[in-house]
């Protein structure tokens, strides 16, 4: 792991220089950036702009804890965040003297224990250069400042929900989430899907009463507790009892509802519990829908036991779980909404694939049409979550055997792409697997066999398998001779790259040849929408600014701009012969097509480039999230 990729999760202890200029980064951060530490939440660190903003007297007061005057309200807000453990955002100061947008969040150590509070303040839009704040400081409710606050809460909701669903053997899973209204912002709906070691699949949809930060934080806590307990042995009753115990001590979680289920794909056996939540629906290949009976359990903290019920699924059946927002729509009774949902699901099954969405499978179609048609016809008063799981025939293994020739990596790539597409592996995971397998196959084709080996004996075998836990395992074998990697700086980095692109990488070589085994747990993406039906993420066009040795990217980096991005990278790096920094601080969306261009730039296939490409993505940025997920090395500043 490179030095610039070793630590990105925050500043630790009292030393902030980790080899990439962390001290300089902290001190030069724009606006006020402060750390309050310890049980008394004394000021521990403050950047240069913060010192200029507050003045020496206020800084000394914050360090001592004896605060009066203009910054007393700031310390009160810090202490509130330290006490509640909840983020706060809003406005601070007066309109006449440097109105600031302020954000405060708990600060935790590497082991998760509370360390203090982080505070950041920046000039509001349209505000003049920040001056010391006036004595009166207020943080309004989200309704009073819907712009920046709403965006923060939507981002919080997105971060607390799963970024994707697993790909278990014998089940297709899909999910979609709709925020009721951009003005209402984050709500309390949640969902989860967890694969177990024995191949069973745990599914859950829950709803926490209310909206805003408190509901979102309670939702995130309940989802995390449920996942950790259910992952142990699939005991959903024990998982719900754990949630019930927590809800009794956390008021925002009381009366939350949950529908939890565990499905065995090999037998079709379904065990479920409707803890105050609408019961799931089952639809068969003929379009016949059945709402399963409620199990009889009540909401969290209601004092009612969590009774379980059972149902038998057949191959082709789809289990549909949902939140009550879809059956409690404006202008319709619950009975009418229930009939509407049944009819939309039935039509989605009978209609067959949409020619405009030929790659969309039945669970995705059910989730999409349920939300688009029902929310579109009446509008919505609450968030909506739909989770669908189809019992299907397990995916057969991919087994390939080709001669070790220069064109073999390309052929393997095509065959593997078709197999992964059938599994509906997410685009970023597919990019990682394709690069990893491509590097190993190329290595075998180029180095395993000598020129004197007969073509019939120089063979590379590739096997891809999806196991019970939803892990893709790819094995690459040859019967040639092992060659140790060359000296540093020469070719031979392919195996190291393959190790970085996967969760697990094993390499065994001996007299009978070499075997490489790669394992990655892929996911399918989940759609998060607003009530308007538009994607929550930005779709600003790609912008590229070129400076000597530097490319500044902005907007959306997806398939529409890949050709131009390749051309500009080649031009700025003089054909790969000169070092290049690619700064993605202003990128709003980094799609898989853009990731693939970056992979190519950092590891040219021809092996002749002498330059090094460095990626820069600030902590918490859209690009940093993607780079972390696909394991591309980067710096944060």
CSV table of C-alpha atoms in Angstrom, one decimal, residues 47 90 236 351 357 406 483 504 565 580 582 634:
chain,number,residue,atom,x,y,z
A,47,UNK,CA,-6.4,26.4,11.3
A,90,UNK,CA,-26.9,25.7,9.6
A,236,UNK,CA,-33.9,-12.6,12.5
A,351,UNK,CA,-45.1,-7.2,-19.8
A,357,UNK,CA,-34.0,-1.5,-20.8
A,406,UNK,CA,-1.4,-12.5,-27.6
A,483,UNK,CA,9.4,-16.7,-13.8
A,504,UNK,CA,-8.3,-11.9,-2.0
A,565,UNK,CA,-10.3,12.4,-21.3
A,580,UNK,CA,0.9,13.8,-14.5
A,582,UNK,CA,-5.1,14.4,-12.2
A,634,UNK,CA,-4.8,8.5,-4.6
